[in-house]
PDB file of C-alpha atoms in Angstrom:
ATOM      1  CA  MET A   1       8.132  -0.377  -6.510  1.00  0.00           C
ATOM      2  CA  PHE A   2       6.357  -1.413  -9.685  1.00  0.00           C
ATOM      3  CA  ALA A   3       6.006  -5.087  -8.860  1.00  0.00           C
ATOM      4  CA  LYS A   4       3.955  -7.519 -10.880  1.00  0.00           C
ATOM      5  CA  ALA A   5       0.674  -8.599  -9.372  1.00  0.00           C
ATOM      6  CA  ILE A   6       0.860 -11.420  -6.846  1.00  0.00           C
ATOM      7  CA  ALA A   7      -1.836 -13.981  -7.515  1.00  0.00           C
ATOM      8  CA  SER A   8      -4.961 -13.494  -5.438  1.00  0.00           C
ATOM      9  CA  PHE A   9      -5.615 -16.128  -2.814  1.00  0.00           C
ATOM     10  CA  MET A  10      -8.479 -17.589  -0.841  1.00  0.00           C
ATOM     11  CA  MET A  11      -8.968 -16.952   2.858  1.00  0.00           C
ATOM     12  CA  LEU A  12     -11.447 -17.800   5.609  1.00  0.00           C
ATOM     13  CA  ALA A  13     -14.296 -19.934   4.296  1.00  0.00           C
ATOM     14  CA  SER A  14     -13.344 -19.336   0.664  1.00  0.00           C
ATOM     15  CA  CYS A  15     -13.549 -15.547   0.848  1.00  0.00           C
ATOM     16  CA  ALA A  16     -11.205 -13.994  -1.698  1.00  0.00           C
ATOM     17  CA  PHE A  17      -8.720 -11.474  -0.369  1.00  0.00           C
ATOM     18  CA  GLY A  18      -8.016  -8.751  -2.922  1.00  0.00           C
ATOM     19  CA  ALA A  19      -5.133  -9.377  -5.290  1.00  0.00           C
ATOM     20  CA  PRO A  20      -2.168  -7.232  -4.275  1.00  0.00           C
ATOM     21  CA  GLY A  21       0.754  -6.110  -6.323  1.00  0.00           C
ATOM     22  CA  LYS A  22       2.018  -3.897  -9.090  1.00  0.00           C
ATOM     23  CA  ASN A  23       3.490  -4.510 -12.487  1.00  0.00           C
ATOM     24  CA  VAL A  24       7.180  -4.020 -13.120  1.00  0.00           C
ATOM     25  CA  GLN A  25       8.081  -0.649 -14.540  1.00  0.00           C
ATOM     26  CA  ILE A  26      10.224  -0.906 -17.641  1.00  0.00           C
ATOM     27  CA  GLY A  27      12.841   1.813 -17.871  1.00  0.00           C
ATOM     28  CA  ALA A  28      14.134   4.439 -15.486  1.00  0.00           C
ATOM     29  CA  PRO A  29      12.388   5.027 -12.144  1.00  0.00           C
ATOM     30  CA  HIS A  30      10.094   8.031 -11.919  1.00  0.00           C
ATOM     31  CA  GLU A  31      12.236   9.971  -9.470  1.00  0.00           C
ATOM     32  CA  LEU A  32      15.458   9.319  -7.598  1.00  0.00           C
ATOM     33  CA  VAL A  33      15.105  10.142  -3.917  1.00  0.00           C
ATOM     34  CA  SER A  34      17.948  11.492  -1.815  1.00  0.00           C
ATOM     35  CA  ASN A  35      17.788  11.190   1.983  1.00  0.00           C
ATOM     36  CA  PRO A  36      14.626   9.034   1.892  1.00  0.00           C
ATOM     37  CA  SER A  37      13.994   9.008   5.655  1.00  0.00           C
ATOM     38  CA  GLY A  38      13.796  12.813   5.629  1.00  0.00           C
ATOM     39  CA  GLN A  39      11.085  12.998   2.973  1.00  0.00           C
ATOM     40  CA  LYS A  40       7.633  14.269   3.958  1.00  0.00           C
ATOM     41  CA  VAL A  41       4.420  15.582   2.458  1.00  0.00           C
ATOM     42  CA  THR A  42       4.720  19.273   1.600  1.00  0.00           C
ATOM     43  CA  SER A  43       1.655  19.777  -0.605  1.00  0.00           C
ATOM     44  CA  SER A  44      -0.788  21.973   1.321  1.00  0.00           C
ATOM     45  CA  GLU A  45      -3.723  20.538  -0.640  1.00  0.00           C
ATOM     46  CA  ALA A  46      -2.817  17.031   0.516  1.00  0.00           C
ATOM     47  CA  PHE A  47      -3.808  17.901   4.073  1.00  0.00           C
ATOM     48  CA  THR A  48      -7.312  18.990   3.113  1.00  0.00           C
ATOM     49  CA  SER A  49      -8.336  16.636   0.316  1.00  0.00           C
ATOM     50  CA  GLY A  50      -5.428  14.234  -0.130  1.00  0.00           C
ATOM     51  CA  ALA A  51      -3.424  11.625   1.743  1.00  0.00           C
ATOM     52  CA  GLY A  52      -1.485  14.023   3.964  1.00  0.00           C
ATOM     53  CA  ASN A  53      -2.085  13.816   7.715  1.00  0.00           C
ATOM     54  CA  ARG A  54      -0.490  15.949  10.442  1.00  0.00           C
ATOM     55  CA  ASP A  55      -2.141  13.972  13.263  1.00  0.00           C
ATOM     56  CA  ASN A  56      -1.473  10.282  12.692  1.00  0.00           C
ATOM     57  CA  SER A  57      -1.439   9.808  16.469  1.00  0.00           C
ATOM     58  CA  ASN A  58      -5.242   9.918  16.233  1.00  0.00           C
ATOM     59  CA  ILE A  59      -6.176   6.336  15.365  1.00  0.00           C
ATOM     60  CA  TYR A  60      -9.907   7.081  15.566  1.00  0.00           C
ATOM     61  CA  ASP A  61      -9.977   9.357  12.527  1.00  0.00           C
ATOM     62  CA  GLY A  62     -12.342   8.777   9.645  1.00  0.00           C
ATOM     63  CA  THR A  63     -16.008   7.832   9.530  1.00  0.00           C
ATOM     64  CA  GLY A  64     -16.062   6.289  13.004  1.00  0.00           C
ATOM     65  CA  ASN A  65     -16.931   2.810  11.764  1.00  0.00           C
ATOM     66  CA  ALA A  66     -15.393  -0.134   9.911  1.00  0.00           C
ATOM     67  CA  GLY A  67     -17.149   0.602   6.640  1.00  0.00           C
ATOM     68  CA  THR A  68     -18.604  -2.158   4.501  1.00  0.00           C
ATOM     69  CA  ASP A  69     -16.724  -5.187   3.206  1.00  0.00           C
ATOM     70  CA  GLN A  70     -17.845  -4.895  -0.388  1.00  0.00           C
ATOM     71  CA  TYR A  71     -16.138  -3.995  -3.643  1.00  0.00           C
ATOM     72  CA  ASN A  72     -17.486  -0.941  -5.445  1.00  0.00           C
ATOM     73  CA  CYS A  73     -16.683   0.167  -8.980  1.00  0.00           C
ATOM     74  CA  TYR A  74     -15.336   3.641  -9.647  1.00  0.00           C
ATOM     75  CA  TYR A  75     -14.579   5.130 -13.039  1.00  0.00           C
ATOM     76  CA  GLY A  76     -12.895   8.060 -14.712  1.00  0.00           C
ATOM     77  CA  GLY A  77     -10.987  10.749 -12.847  1.00  0.00           C
ATOM     78  CA  TRP A  78     -10.382  11.465  -9.176  1.00  0.00           C
ATOM     79  CA  GLU A  79     -13.710  13.251  -8.673  1.00  0.00           C
ATOM     80  CA  ASN A  80     -15.553   9.927  -9.098  1.00  0.00           C
ATOM     81  CA  PHE A  81     -13.677   8.154  -6.290  1.00  0.00           C
ATOM     82  CA  PRO A  82     -14.542   8.312  -2.559  1.00  0.00           C
ATOM     83  CA  PRO A  83     -13.108  11.415  -0.865  1.00  0.00           C
ATOM     84  CA  LYS A  84     -11.068  11.328   2.321  1.00  0.00           C
ATOM     85  CA  SER A  85     -14.184  12.134   4.351  1.00  0.00           C
ATOM     86  CA  GLU A  86     -15.469   8.644   3.496  1.00  0.00           C
ATOM     87  CA  TRP A  87     -12.372   6.734   4.646  1.00  0.00           C
ATOM     88  CA  ILE A  88     -12.853   4.481   7.661  1.00  0.00           C
ATOM     89  CA  GLU A  89     -10.893   5.086  10.849  1.00  0.00           C
ATOM     90  CA  PHE A  90      -7.398   3.637  11.140  1.00  0.00           C
ATOM     91  CA  ASP A  91      -8.150   1.643  14.294  1.00  0.00           C
ATOM     92  CA  ALA A  92     -11.044  -0.195  12.644  1.00  0.00           C
ATOM     93  CA  MET A  93      -9.096  -0.752   9.434  1.00  0.00           C
ATOM     94  CA  TRP A  94      -6.144  -2.145  11.392  1.00  0.00           C
ATOM     95  CA  ASN A  95      -8.147  -4.458  13.651  1.00  0.00           C
ATOM     96  CA  TYR A  96     -10.070  -5.822  10.690  1.00  0.00           C
ATOM     97  CA  SER A  97      -6.823  -6.527   8.808  1.00  0.00           C
ATOM     98  CA  LYS A  98      -4.909  -8.352  11.553  1.00  0.00           C
ATOM     99  CA  SER A  99      -6.450 -11.766  10.921  1.00  0.00           C
ATOM    100  CA  ALA A 100      -5.619 -11.471   7.217  1.00  0.00           C
ATOM    101  CA  MET A 101      -2.003 -10.590   7.982  1.00  0.00           C
ATOM    102  CA  SER A 102      -1.657 -13.587  10.314  1.00  0.00           C
ATOM    103  CA  THR A 103      -2.111 -15.980   7.371  1.00  0.00           C
ATOM    104  CA  SER A 104      -0.751 -13.743   4.610  1.00  0.00           C
ATOM    105  CA  CYS A 105       2.561 -15.542   4.016  1.00  0.00           C
ATOM    106  CA  SER A 106       1.083 -19.044   3.973  1.00  0.00           C
ATOM    107  CA  ASP A 107      -1.683 -17.877   1.647  1.00  0.00           C
ATOM    108  CA  LEU A 108       0.893 -16.475  -0.781  1.00  0.00           C
ATOM    109  CA  GLY A 109       2.719 -19.819  -0.778  1.00  0.00           C
ATOM    110  CA  ILE A 110       5.964 -20.405   1.114  1.00  0.00           C
ATOM    111  CA  GLY A 111       9.030 -21.674  -0.704  1.00  0.00           C
ATOM    112  CA  SER A 112      11.839 -20.549  -2.964  1.00  0.00           C
ATOM    113  CA  CYS A 113      11.268 -17.129  -4.475  1.00  0.00           C
ATOM    114  CA  SER A 114      13.252 -18.161  -7.552  1.00  0.00           C
ATOM    115  CA  ASN A 115      10.788 -21.010  -8.095  1.00  0.00           C
ATOM    116  CA  GLY A 116       7.748 -18.771  -8.036  1.00  0.00           C
ATOM    117  CA  ALA A 117       6.742 -18.832  -4.371  1.00  0.00           C
ATOM    118  CA  GLY A 118       5.061 -15.748  -2.963  1.00  0.00           C
ATOM    119  CA  ALA A 119       6.872 -15.815   0.399  1.00  0.00           C
ATOM    120  CA  PHE A 120      10.253 -17.117   1.551  1.00  0.00           C
ATOM    121  CA  GLY A 121       9.215 -17.773   5.144  1.00  0.00           C
ATOM    122  CA  SER A 122       6.243 -18.198   7.438  1.00  0.00           C
ATOM    123  CA  GLY A 123       4.462 -15.289   9.077  1.00  0.00           C
ATOM    124  CA  ASP A 124       3.072 -13.090  10.345  1.00  0.00           C
ATOM    125  CA  SER A 125       3.368 -13.786  14.052  1.00  0.00           C
ATOM    126  CA  GLY A 126       1.510 -11.643  16.553  1.00  0.00           C
ATOM    127  CA  GLN A 127       4.774  -9.877  17.354  1.00  0.00           C
ATOM    128  CA  GLN A 128       5.466  -9.184  13.687  1.00  0.00           C
ATOM    129  CA  ILE A 129       1.987  -7.759  13.208  1.00  0.00           C
ATOM    130  CA  GLY A 130       2.638  -5.466  16.168  1.00  0.00           C
ATOM    131  CA  MET A 131       5.905  -4.411  14.542  1.00  0.00           C
ATOM    132  CA  ILE A 132       4.041  -3.464  11.366  1.00  0.00           C
ATOM    133  CA  TRP A 133       1.771  -1.243  13.483  1.00  0.00           C
ATOM    134  CA  ASN A 134       4.825   0.381  15.078  1.00  0.00           C
ATOM    135  CA  ALA A 135       6.416   0.953  11.679  1.00  0.00           C
ATOM    136  CA  ILE A 136       3.288   2.445  10.114  1.00  0.00           C
ATOM    137  CA  GLN A 137       2.788   4.856  12.998  1.00  0.00           C
ATOM    138  CA  GLN A 138       6.457   5.885  13.132  1.00  0.00           C
ATOM    139  CA  VAL A 139       6.751   6.469   9.400  1.00  0.00           C
ATOM    140  CA  ALA A 140       3.350   8.160   9.169  1.00  0.00           C
ATOM    141  CA  GLU A 141       4.376  10.618  11.879  1.00  0.00           C
ATOM    142  CA  SER A 142       7.692  11.463  10.203  1.00  0.00           C
ATOM    143  CA  SER A 143       6.446  11.517   6.602  1.00  0.00           C
ATOM    144  CA  LEU A 144       2.991  13.070   7.246  1.00  0.00           C
ATOM    145  CA  VAL A 145       1.442  10.418   4.986  1.00  0.00           C
ATOM    146  CA  ASP A 146      -1.929   9.259   6.298  1.00  0.00           C
ATOM    147  CA  HIS A 147      -1.486   5.956   8.147  1.00  0.00           C
ATOM    148  CA  ARG A 148      -4.570   4.552   6.403  1.00  0.00           C
ATOM    149  CA  PHE A 149      -3.006   5.127   2.980  1.00  0.00           C
ATOM    150  CA  ILE A 150       0.180   3.362   4.113  1.00  0.00           C
ATOM    151  CA  LEU A 151      -1.792   0.396   5.484  1.00  0.00           C
ATOM    152  CA  ALA A 152      -3.927   0.162   2.335  1.00  0.00           C
ATOM    153  CA  THR A 153      -0.766   0.097   0.212  1.00  0.00           C
ATOM    154  CA  ILE A 154       0.824  -2.617   2.366  1.00  0.00           C
ATOM    155  CA  LEU A 155      -2.302  -4.769   2.044  1.00  0.00           C
ATOM    156  CA  GLN A 156      -2.368  -4.161  -1.696  1.00  0.00           C
ATOM    157  CA  GLU A 157       1.311  -4.909  -2.290  1.00  0.00           C
ATOM    158  CA  SER A 158       2.065  -7.815   0.052  1.00  0.00           C
ATOM    159  CA  SER A 159      -1.086  -8.589   2.047  1.00  0.00           C
ATOM    160  CA  GLY A 160       1.103  -7.621   5.014  1.00  0.00           C
ATOM    161  CA  CYS A 161       3.417 -10.651   4.658  1.00  0.00           C
ATOM    162  CA  VAL A 162       6.802  -9.646   6.088  1.00  0.00           C
ATOM    163  CA  ASN A 163       8.531 -12.475   4.210  1.00  0.00           C
ATOM    164  CA  VAL A 164       7.025 -11.603   0.841  1.00  0.00           C
ATOM    165  CA  CYS A 165       9.275 -12.342  -2.130  1.00  0.00           C
ATOM    166  CA  ALA A 166      10.656  -9.494  -4.193  1.00  0.00           C
ATOM    167  CA  THR A 167       9.496  -9.102  -7.761  1.00  0.00           C
ATOM    168  CA  THR A 168      12.366  -9.488 -10.202  1.00  0.00           C
ATOM    169  CA  ASN A 169      12.584  -6.715 -12.756  1.00  0.00           C
ATOM    170  CA  PRO A 170      12.953  -8.190 -16.264  1.00  0.00           C
ATOM    171  CA  ASP A 171      15.332  -5.341 -17.070  1.00  0.00           C
ATOM    172  CA  PRO A 172      18.595  -6.292 -15.312  1.00  0.00           C
ATOM    173  CA  SER A 173      19.664  -2.643 -15.275  1.00  0.00           C
ATOM    174  CA  GLN A 174      16.701  -1.768 -13.046  1.00  0.00           C
ATOM    175  CA  PRO A 175      16.167  -2.643  -9.358  1.00  0.00           C
ATOM    176  CA  ASP A 176      13.873  -5.371  -8.097  1.00  0.00           C
ATOM    177  CA  ASN A 177      10.801  -4.584  -5.986  1.00  0.00           C
ATOM    178  CA  PRO A 178      11.037  -6.083  -2.478  1.00  0.00           C
ATOM    179  CA  GLY A 179       9.384  -5.758   0.889  1.00  0.00           C
ATOM    180  CA  LEU A 180       6.018  -5.021   2.419  1.00  0.00           C
ATOM    181  CA  MET A 181       5.359  -2.237  -0.084  1.00  0.00           C
ATOM    182  CA  GLN A 182       7.256  -3.777  -3.030  1.00  0.00           C
ATOM    183  CA  SER A 183       9.425  -0.664  -3.115  1.00  0.00           C
ATOM    184  CA  ASP A 184      11.788   0.432  -5.848  1.00  0.00           C
ATOM    185  CA  GLY A 185      15.114  -1.193  -4.960  1.00  0.00           C
ATOM    186  CA  GLY A 186      14.410  -1.171  -1.228  1.00  0.00           C
ATOM    187  CA  SER A 187      15.076  -3.737   1.468  1.00  0.00           C
ATOM    188  CA  THR A 188      13.889  -7.299   2.105  1.00  0.00           C
ATOM    189  CA  PHE A 189      12.925  -8.641   5.526  1.00  0.00           C
ATOM    190  CA  VAL A 190      15.829  -9.756   7.712  1.00  0.00           C
ATOM    191  CA  GLY A 191      14.117 -13.080   8.509  1.00  0.00           C
ATOM    192  CA  ASN A 192      12.207 -14.809  11.296  1.00  0.00           C
ATOM    193  CA  SER A 193      15.362 -15.985  13.095  1.00  0.00           C
ATOM    194  CA  ALA A 194      16.661 -12.454  13.680  1.00  0.00           C
ATOM    195  CA  SER A 195      16.254 -10.749  17.043  1.00  0.00           C
ATOM    196  CA  ASN A 196      13.086  -8.810  17.775  1.00  0.00           C
ATOM    197  CA  SER A 197      14.956  -5.519  17.557  1.00  0.00           C
ATOM    198  CA  ALA A 198      16.465  -6.474  14.190  1.00  0.00           C
ATOM    199  CA  GLN A 199      13.050  -7.528  12.888  1.00  0.00           C
ATOM    200  CA  GLN A 200      11.505  -4.231  13.991  1.00  0.00           C
ATOM    201  CA  THR A 201      14.287  -2.263  12.303  1.00  0.00           C
ATOM    202  CA  SER A 202      13.844  -4.291   9.117  1.00  0.00           C
ATOM    203  CA  ILE A 203      10.064  -3.899   9.031  1.00  0.00           C
ATOM    204  CA  THR A 204      10.336  -0.168   9.659  1.00  0.00           C
ATOM    205  CA  GLN A 205      12.860   0.163   6.837  1.00  0.00           C
ATOM    206  CA  MET A 206      10.520  -1.616   4.416  1.00  0.00           C
ATOM    207  CA  VAL A 207       7.780   0.889   5.285  1.00  0.00           C
ATOM    208  CA  ILE A 208      10.206   3.805   4.905  1.00  0.00           C
ATOM    209  CA  ASP A 209      11.219   2.469   1.479  1.00  0.00           C
ATOM    210  CA  GLY A 210       7.665   2.391   0.175  1.00  0.00           C
ATOM    211  CA  THR A 211       6.449   5.547   1.873  1.00  0.00           C
ATOM    212  CA  GLN A 212       9.390   7.942   1.649  1.00  0.00           C
ATOM    213  CA  GLY A 213      11.174   6.468  -1.360  1.00  0.00           C
ATOM    214  CA  THR A 214      14.583   4.954  -1.983  1.00  0.00           C
ATOM    215  CA  ALA A 215      17.777   5.931  -3.756  1.00  0.00           C
ATOM    216  CA  ASP A 216      16.327   4.106  -6.781  1.00  0.00           C
ATOM    217  CA  GLY A 217      12.874   5.634  -6.955  1.00  0.00           C
ATOM    218  CA  ASP A 218       9.919   7.435  -5.468  1.00  0.00           C
ATOM    219  CA  GLY A 219       7.507   6.429  -2.727  1.00  0.00           C
ATOM    220  CA  LEU A 220       4.086   7.581  -1.600  1.00  0.00           C
ATOM    221  CA  VAL A 221       5.454  10.946  -0.422  1.00  0.00           C
ATOM    222  CA  GLN A 222       6.710  11.949  -3.846  1.00  0.00           C
ATOM    223  CA  CYS A 223       3.477  10.858  -5.532  1.00  0.00           C
ATOM    224  CA  ILE A 224       1.339  12.701  -2.972  1.00  0.00           C
ATOM    225  CA  ASN A 225       3.358  15.883  -3.405  1.00  0.00           C
ATOM    226  CA  GLN A 226       2.855  15.687  -7.145  1.00  0.00           C
ATOM    227  CA  TYR A 227      -0.866  14.816  -7.017  1.00  0.00           C
ATOM    228  CA  GLY A 228      -1.777  15.860  -3.473  1.00  0.00           C
ATOM    229  CA  ASN A 229      -4.838  17.940  -4.305  1.00  0.00           C
ATOM    230  CA  VAL A 230      -6.833  15.066  -5.790  1.00  0.00           C
ATOM    231  CA  TYR A 231      -7.489  12.719  -2.873  1.00  0.00           C
ATOM    232  CA  GLU A 232      -5.446   9.529  -2.814  1.00  0.00           C
ATOM    233  CA  THR A 233      -6.320   8.314  -6.280  1.00  0.00           C
ATOM    234  CA  GLN A 234      -3.743   9.886  -8.582  1.00  0.00           C
ATOM    235  CA  ALA A 235      -1.028   9.324  -5.970  1.00  0.00           C
ATOM    236  CA  ALA A 236      -1.949   5.625  -5.912  1.00  0.00           C
ATOM    237  CA  ARG A 237      -1.811   5.431  -9.708  1.00  0.00           C
ATOM    238  CA  CYS A 238       1.553   7.217  -9.661  1.00  0.00           C
ATOM    239  CA  TYR A 239       2.915   4.706  -7.138  1.00  0.00           C
ATOM    240  CA  ASN A 240       1.685   1.756  -9.177  1.00  0.00           C
ATOM    241  CA  SER A 241       2.380   2.902 -12.718  1.00  0.00           C
ATOM    242  CA  GLY A 242       4.836   5.783 -12.546  1.00  0.00           C
ATOM    243  CA  SER A 243       2.548   7.862 -14.743  1.00  0.00           C
ATOM    244  CA  VAL A 244      -1.091   8.930 -14.530  1.00  0.00           C
ATOM    245  CA  ASP A 245      -3.940   9.119 -17.021  1.00  0.00           C
ATOM    246  CA  SER A 246      -5.977  11.667 -15.051  1.00  0.00           C
ATOM    247  CA  SER A 247      -9.110  11.041 -17.124  1.00  0.00           C
ATOM    248  CA  ASP A 248      -9.080   7.266 -16.524  1.00  0.00           C
ATOM    249  CA  LEU A 249      -7.468   6.096 -13.298  1.00  0.00           C
ATOM    250  CA  ASN A 250      -8.296   2.495 -14.213  1.00  0.00           C
ATOM    251  CA  ASN A 251      -5.770   2.753 -17.029  1.00  0.00           C
ATOM    252  CA  GLY A 252      -2.742   1.017 -15.543  1.00  0.00           C
ATOM    253  CA  GLU A 253      -0.558   1.971 -18.504  1.00  0.00           C
ATOM    254  CA  GLY A 254       1.061  -1.453 -18.356  1.00  0.00           C
ATOM    255  CA  ALA A 255       0.677  -1.873 -14.591  1.00  0.00           C
ATOM    256  CA  THR A 256      -2.353  -3.061 -12.562  1.00  0.00           C
ATOM    257  CA  ASN A 257      -5.602  -1.618 -13.939  1.00  0.00           C
ATOM    258  CA  SER A 258      -7.568  -2.328 -10.747  1.00  0.00           C
ATOM    259  CA  TYR A 259      -4.977  -0.751  -8.451  1.00  0.00           C
ATOM    260  CA  VAL A 260      -6.683   2.587  -7.755  1.00  0.00           C
ATOM    261  CA  ASN A 261     -10.096   0.943  -7.390  1.00  0.00           C
ATOM    262  CA  ASP A 262      -8.577  -1.548  -4.956  1.00  0.00           C
ATOM    263  CA  ILE A 263      -6.953   1.164  -2.825  1.00  0.00           C
ATOM    264  CA  ALA A 264     -10.164   3.222  -2.750  1.00  0.00           C
ATOM    265  CA  ASN A 265     -12.135   0.176  -1.635  1.00  0.00           C
ATOM    266  CA  ARG A 266      -9.600  -0.733   1.046  1.00  0.00           C
ATOM    267  CA  LEU A 267      -9.907   2.775   2.479  1.00  0.00           C
ATOM    268  CA  THR A 268     -13.676   2.348   2.777  1.00  0.00           C
ATOM    269  CA  GLY A 269     -13.753  -1.141   4.337  1.00  0.00           C
ATOM    270  CA  TRP A 270     -13.126  -3.780   1.661  1.00  0.00           C
ATOM    271  CA  LEU A 271     -10.965  -6.732   2.671  1.00  0.00           C
ATOM    272  CA  TYR A 272     -12.385 -10.246   2.187  1.00  0.00           C
ATOM    273  CA  SER A 273     -15.269 -10.059  -0.268  1.00  0.00           C
ATOM    274  CA  ASN A 274     -14.643 -10.874  -3.915  1.00  0.00           C
ATOM    275  CA  SER A 275     -13.253  -8.166  -6.149  1.00  0.00           C
ATOM    276  CA  ASN A 276     -15.722  -7.231  -8.864  1.00  0.00           C
ATOM    277  CA  PHE A 277     -13.273  -5.192 -10.897  1.00  0.00           C
ATOM    278  CA  ASP A 278     -13.493  -7.456 -13.947  1.00  0.00           C
ATOM    279  CA  ASN A 279     -17.212  -6.671 -14.028  1.00  0.00           C
ATOM    280  CA  CYS A 280     -16.778  -2.936 -13.555  1.00  0.00           C
TER     281      CYS A 280
END
């Protein structure tokens, strides 16, 4: 799950889409997860101030608007980042993201993963985008992770490209980071030529891998349960880095410094405008 950052790319009249990705974790994974598909949020605090959600069927949650497409700078600990009450509604976040997902694979660069391409096939088709919706809603319902947090992580990790290349771990004893959420040793997309049912199963599995964890490492659920009482921020840092500097969430500890800022901005409406993190 600790994939190196994919290069940022330009979209729609030279608007920069935020750079997704994580850095590879060196060493053992944070936590080995048994029975991943049965994992769910159990932290009571996560349902009041964190990324837990018992009603993901409500797609009109949040502020009731699409937020503002701008990048804001946040510093320090969790108390300085936007609380859950400031997240935009899932429906608006999803509809705003669909056009970005439709060009995500081509924008990453299609070719051979071993030669440095960002995606191994074209995508996303309208059907594949619909399958991502299905997967997010299914996994959110079973895991009790807020669907907005799952979507923000998908956009951050792969821009929503189903054919995204896995990140190769430089330590051959450790798993690579594949799929929509660049999970820890999870699954890669079955491919565009597979049947619709096989594609849906594959996409859902990629979301399970990143949300509920794999046999090789933790997902959003495990990070939320550990840091559930402090909004989404420490859970996001946990997912990206495997460890958390609670006094400075912009400290990637070898992973992506901007990761928590990026996630916080995605949850409040940022998508196309330039990231200002280097100037934060």
